[in-house]
Amino acid sequence: MNSQITHMTLNGCSNVAVRNVKLVAPKNSPNTDGLDVQLSTGVTFTGSTVQTGDDCVAIGPGTHNFLISKLACGPGHGFKMTINIHIYYVIICCIGSLAKELNEDGVENVTLSSSVFTGTQNGVRIKSWARLSTGFVKNVFFQDLIMKNFQNPIIIDQNYCPSHKGCPTEHSGVKISQVTYKNIQGTSATKQAMKLVCSKSNPCTDITLQDIKLTYKKGTPATSYCFNALGTSLGVSQPTSCLNQ
């Protein structure tokens, strides 16, 4: 409770199970991630509640075979995968801030399922710096998720460059592929419920959207925006898919 920064960190770990924990901090407290994982393999995070001022789960470089399920997330930033800072952090579940360094390990085989996110800034986010990098994000599954009043329910951002400094090329080298979003339902606090902005030089490939049902304000249709995102849509698609096939 009320950690000054990240509540729990797994760095360089193997075969760790985190079950039935509760991580709490004020919603306006900066950098108070719930669980940060990097350079680790075989981690499971289940049956837990995260209510903090930042990411519920942040996934960094070198994370492999990570299973998250039955998570209650929010308030906070959500899941993030980040390469280059927060490694592929996913806010709520975030894979993020990848490509902070040129040579980074990739993120592979991550599953987030059967979870509920409430009032977070982001839902499931993959973020990378707009810099050269050897990093990658591959084989990621987001499925059976309920999102309540999210600002950005589904987001890929490969143009991360705060203050437009330190990003001379403005092209992310991180390669994102084989990412599946399946059976994700709920409401968006912003009209644009899905934003997939991939690298100018490395398009996202093999993206799958299946049975997505996200609405905006009392059932009003939401919108989607894609840039250099390639993949397939299956089943229901709300908002209308913007993927290039």
Short mmCIF file of C-alpha atoms in Angstrom, two decimals:
data_model
loop_
_atom_site.label_atom_id
_atom_site.label_comp_id
_atom_site.label_asym_id
_atom_site.label_seq_id
_atom_site.Cartn_x
_atom_site.Cartn_y
_atom_site.Cartn_z
CA MET A 1 0.00 0.00 0.00
CA ASN A 2 1.11 3.55 -0.91
CA SER A 3 4.52 2.67 -2.31
CA GLN A 4 6.55 5.73 -3.33
CA ILE A 5 7.20 4.06 -6.69
CA THR A 6 6.48 0.60 -8.15
CA HIS A 7 4.82 -1.73 -5.65
CA MET A 8 6.24 -5.01 -6.95
CA THR A 9 9.08 -5.69 -9.41
CA LEU A 10 10.28 -8.94 -10.97
CA ASN A 11 13.64 -8.45 -12.70
CA GLY A 12 15.66 -11.44 -13.92
CA CYS A 13 13.29 -14.04 -12.43
CA SER A 14 12.14 -17.50 -13.54
CA ASN A 15 8.99 -19.46 -12.74
CA VAL A 16 7.36 -17.05 -10.27
CA ALA A 17 3.69 -17.14 -9.26
CA VAL A 18 2.03 -14.03 -7.79
CA ARG A 19 -1.49 -14.82 -6.58
CA ASN A 20 -4.26 -13.05 -4.70
CA VAL A 21 -2.46 -9.82 -3.88
CA LYS A 22 -3.90 -6.32 -3.52
CA LEU A 23 -1.80 -3.28 -4.49
CA VAL A 24 -3.21 0.15 -3.60
CA ALA A 25 -2.10 3.78 -3.98
CA PRO A 26 -3.93 7.10 -4.61
CA LYS A 27 -5.08 7.49 -8.19
CA ASN A 28 -3.13 10.75 -8.57
CA SER A 29 0.19 9.29 -7.33
CA PRO A 30 2.83 9.23 -10.13
CA ASN A 31 4.98 6.21 -11.03
CA THR A 32 3.23 3.88 -8.60
CA ASP A 33 2.95 0.90 -10.95
CA GLY A 34 1.40 -2.24 -9.51
CA LEU A 35 3.62 -4.97 -10.97
CA ASP A 36 6.60 -4.40 -13.28
CA VAL A 37 8.19 -7.40 -15.01
CA GLN A 38 11.30 -7.51 -17.19
CA LEU A 39 14.07 -9.93 -18.14
CA SER A 40 11.91 -12.70 -16.67
CA THR A 41 10.30 -15.92 -17.89
CA GLY A 42 7.51 -18.18 -16.69
CA VAL A 43 5.69 -15.59 -14.54
CA THR A 44 1.99 -15.86 -13.61
CA PHE A 45 -0.06 -13.07 -12.03
CA THR A 46 -3.57 -14.16 -11.07
CA GLY A 47 -6.57 -13.34 -8.91
CA SER A 48 -5.29 -9.91 -7.89
CA THR A 49 -6.49 -6.31 -7.51
CA VAL A 50 -4.42 -3.29 -8.56
CA GLN A 51 -5.63 0.26 -7.78
CA THR A 52 -2.74 2.69 -8.24
CA GLY A 53 -1.80 5.96 -9.90
CA ASP A 54 0.09 4.40 -12.79
CA ASP A 55 0.22 1.11 -14.72
CA CYS A 56 -1.51 -1.90 -13.23
CA VAL A 57 0.98 -4.15 -14.99
CA ALA A 58 4.02 -2.96 -16.96
CA ILE A 59 5.93 -5.42 -19.11
CA GLY A 60 9.47 -4.60 -20.10
CA PRO A 61 12.15 -6.02 -22.39
CA GLY A 62 13.18 -9.63 -22.03
CA THR A 63 9.80 -10.83 -20.74
CA HIS A 64 8.76 -14.27 -22.02
CA ASN A 65 5.91 -16.63 -21.16
CA PHE A 66 3.94 -14.26 -18.92
CA LEU A 67 0.35 -15.15 -17.99
CA ILE A 68 -2.01 -12.62 -16.37
CA SER A 69 -5.58 -13.61 -15.51
CA LYS A 70 -8.50 -12.67 -13.27
CA LEU A 71 -7.10 -9.19 -12.67
CA ALA A 72 -9.16 -6.26 -11.37
CA CYS A 73 -7.44 -3.09 -12.55
CA GLY A 74 -8.28 0.54 -11.89
CA PRO A 75 -8.05 3.32 -11.34
CA GLY A 76 -4.64 3.88 -12.86
CA HIS A 77 -3.03 3.77 -16.29
CA GLY A 78 -3.92 0.20 -17.16
CA PHE A 79 -1.76 -2.46 -18.81
CA LYS A 80 1.36 -1.54 -20.73
CA MET A 81 4.07 -3.17 -22.78
CA THR A 82 6.96 -0.87 -23.40
CA ILE A 83 10.22 -1.24 -25.17
CA ASN A 84 12.76 1.32 -24.32
CA ILE A 85 11.88 2.45 -20.89
CA HIS A 86 8.93 0.51 -19.83
CA ILE A 87 9.49 -2.32 -21.99
CA TYR A 88 6.55 -3.26 -23.90
CA TYR A 89 4.27 -2.14 -21.16
CA VAL A 90 0.60 -2.51 -21.37
CA ILE A 91 -1.35 -0.09 -19.33
CA ILE A 92 -3.85 -1.94 -17.51
CA CYS A 93 -1.80 -4.12 -19.03
CA CYS A 94 0.81 -2.35 -20.87
CA ILE A 95 3.77 -3.41 -22.89
CA GLY A 96 5.72 -0.29 -23.08
CA SER A 97 8.45 2.23 -23.61
CA LEU A 98 10.41 -0.16 -25.75
CA ALA A 99 13.35 1.04 -27.87
CA LYS A 100 14.81 3.28 -25.25
CA GLU A 101 18.09 1.51 -26.01
CA LEU A 102 19.31 0.28 -29.38
CA ASN A 103 19.94 -3.30 -28.24
CA GLU A 104 16.98 -4.65 -26.27
CA ASP A 105 15.55 -8.08 -25.68
CA GLY A 106 12.09 -8.71 -27.07
CA VAL A 107 8.79 -9.47 -25.40
CA GLU A 108 7.18 -12.75 -26.39
CA ASN A 109 4.33 -15.08 -25.37
CA VAL A 110 2.23 -12.80 -23.16
CA THR A 111 -1.41 -13.52 -22.35
CA LEU A 112 -3.87 -11.28 -20.49
CA SER A 113 -7.30 -12.84 -19.97
CA SER A 114 -10.50 -12.84 -17.94
CA SER A 115 -9.93 -9.41 -16.39
CA VAL A 116 -11.87 -6.22 -15.64
CA PHE A 117 -10.55 -2.68 -16.03
CA THR A 118 -12.36 0.29 -14.51
CA GLY A 119 -11.73 4.00 -15.03
CA THR A 120 -8.15 3.72 -16.24
CA GLN A 121 -6.34 6.01 -18.64
CA ASN A 122 -5.48 3.15 -20.97
CA GLY A 123 -6.73 -0.35 -21.45
CA VAL A 124 -4.25 -2.61 -23.22
CA ARG A 125 -1.34 -0.62 -24.61
CA ILE A 126 1.84 -1.45 -26.47
CA LYS A 127 4.27 1.46 -26.54
CA SER A 128 7.70 2.00 -28.07
CA TRP A 129 10.01 4.94 -28.54
CA ALA A 130 10.38 6.37 -32.05
CA ARG A 131 13.99 5.18 -32.19
CA LEU A 132 16.11 2.49 -33.80
CA SER A 133 15.96 -0.76 -31.84
CA THR A 134 16.54 -4.49 -32.14
CA GLY A 135 13.53 -5.13 -29.88
CA PHE A 136 10.29 -6.89 -30.79
CA VAL A 137 6.86 -7.80 -29.48
CA LYS A 138 5.53 -11.15 -30.63
CA ASN A 139 2.75 -13.60 -29.83
CA VAL A 140 0.58 -11.52 -27.47
CA PHE A 141 -3.03 -12.36 -26.57
CA PHE A 142 -5.57 -10.01 -24.98
CA GLN A 143 -8.81 -11.90 -24.49
CA ASP A 144 -12.04 -11.98 -22.48
CA LEU A 145 -11.67 -8.46 -21.09
CA ILE A 146 -14.26 -5.99 -19.78
CA MET A 147 -13.40 -2.30 -19.91
CA LYS A 148 -15.41 0.35 -18.10
CA ASN A 149 -15.01 4.01 -19.09
CA PHE A 150 -11.49 3.82 -20.52
CA GLN A 151 -9.87 6.73 -22.32
CA ASN A 152 -7.91 4.44 -24.66
CA PRO A 153 -9.24 0.87 -24.50
CA ILE A 154 -6.98 -0.53 -27.24
CA ILE A 155 -3.83 1.30 -28.24
CA ILE A 156 -0.51 0.73 -29.99
CA ASP A 157 1.78 3.76 -29.92
CA GLN A 158 5.12 3.46 -31.71
CA ASN A 159 5.69 7.21 -31.88
CA TYR A 160 6.50 7.79 -28.21
CA CYS A 161 8.91 10.74 -28.01
CA PRO A 162 8.22 13.08 -25.09
CA SER A 163 9.10 16.70 -25.85
CA HIS A 164 10.26 15.50 -29.31
CA LYS A 165 13.80 15.07 -27.98
CA GLY A 166 16.16 12.11 -28.44
CA CYS A 167 14.24 10.65 -31.38
CA PRO A 168 16.28 11.71 -34.42
CA THR A 169 14.71 9.30 -36.89
CA GLU A 170 11.12 9.38 -35.61
CA HIS A 171 10.85 5.73 -36.73
CA SER A 172 10.59 2.92 -34.21
CA GLY A 173 12.74 -0.11 -34.94
CA VAL A 174 10.60 -2.35 -32.72
CA LYS A 175 8.81 -5.05 -34.72
CA ILE A 176 5.30 -5.89 -33.48
CA SER A 177 3.63 -9.06 -34.78
CA GLN A 178 1.07 -11.74 -33.91
CA VAL A 179 -1.01 -9.68 -31.49
CA THR A 180 -4.59 -10.87 -30.91
CA TYR A 181 -7.46 -8.90 -29.33
CA LYS A 182 -10.39 -11.24 -28.69
CA ASN A 183 -13.73 -10.77 -26.95
CA ILE A 184 -13.08 -7.32 -25.52
CA GLN A 185 -16.21 -5.46 -24.42
CA GLY A 186 -17.06 -2.24 -22.66
CA THR A 187 -17.22 1.53 -22.87
CA SER A 188 -14.74 4.18 -23.93
CA ALA A 189 -14.48 7.62 -22.30
CA THR A 190 -13.27 8.97 -25.66
CA LYS A 191 -14.91 8.52 -29.04
CA GLN A 192 -11.77 6.95 -30.54
CA ALA A 193 -11.81 3.60 -28.77
CA MET A 194 -9.10 1.91 -30.81
CA LYS A 195 -5.85 3.48 -32.02
CA LEU A 196 -3.17 1.34 -33.66
CA VAL A 197 -0.29 3.61 -34.69
CA CYS A 198 2.63 1.50 -35.84
CA SER A 199 6.15 2.35 -36.96
CA LYS A 200 6.61 4.17 -40.25
CA SER A 201 9.42 1.78 -41.20
CA ASN A 202 8.20 -1.45 -39.52
CA PRO A 203 4.46 -2.07 -39.88
CA CYS A 204 2.64 -4.12 -37.27
CA THR A 205 1.82 -7.49 -38.84
CA ASP A 206 -0.56 -10.37 -38.12
CA ILE A 207 -2.82 -8.27 -35.90
CA THR A 208 -6.15 -10.01 -35.19
CA LEU A 209 -9.32 -8.29 -33.97
CA GLN A 210 -12.07 -10.74 -33.02
CA ASP A 211 -15.41 -9.96 -31.41
CA ILE A 212 -14.64 -6.42 -30.25
CA LYS A 213 -17.60 -4.51 -28.75
CA LEU A 214 -16.66 -1.04 -27.53
CA THR A 215 -19.13 1.85 -27.41
CA TYR A 216 -18.93 5.53 -26.54
CA LYS A 217 -21.39 7.40 -24.30
CA LYS A 218 -24.73 5.66 -23.94
CA GLY A 219 -24.19 3.31 -26.84
CA THR A 220 -22.97 5.93 -29.33
CA PRO A 221 -20.72 4.30 -31.94
CA ALA A 222 -17.00 4.64 -31.27
CA THR A 223 -14.31 5.09 -33.93
CA SER A 224 -10.96 3.51 -34.74
CA TYR A 225 -7.73 4.75 -36.32
CA CYS A 226 -4.87 2.72 -37.78
CA PHE A 227 -1.51 3.63 -39.28
CA ASN A 228 0.65 0.94 -40.89
CA ALA A 229 -1.23 -1.83 -39.06
CA LEU A 230 -1.80 -5.05 -41.01
CA GLY A 231 -4.08 -7.89 -39.99
CA THR A 232 -7.51 -9.49 -39.95
CA SER A 233 -10.89 -8.81 -38.34
CA LEU A 234 -13.20 -11.67 -37.35
CA GLY A 235 -16.72 -11.70 -35.96
CA VAL A 236 -18.18 -8.53 -34.47
CA SER A 237 -16.15 -5.34 -34.90
CA GLN A 238 -17.30 -2.31 -32.90
CA PRO A 239 -15.83 0.13 -33.72
CA THR A 240 -15.40 -0.76 -37.37
CA SER A 241 -11.97 -2.25 -37.98
CA CYS A 242 -9.37 -0.01 -39.58
CA LEU A 243 -6.79 -2.76 -40.24
CA ASN A 244 -5.22 -3.11 -43.66
CA GLN A 245 -5.37 -6.71 -44.83
#
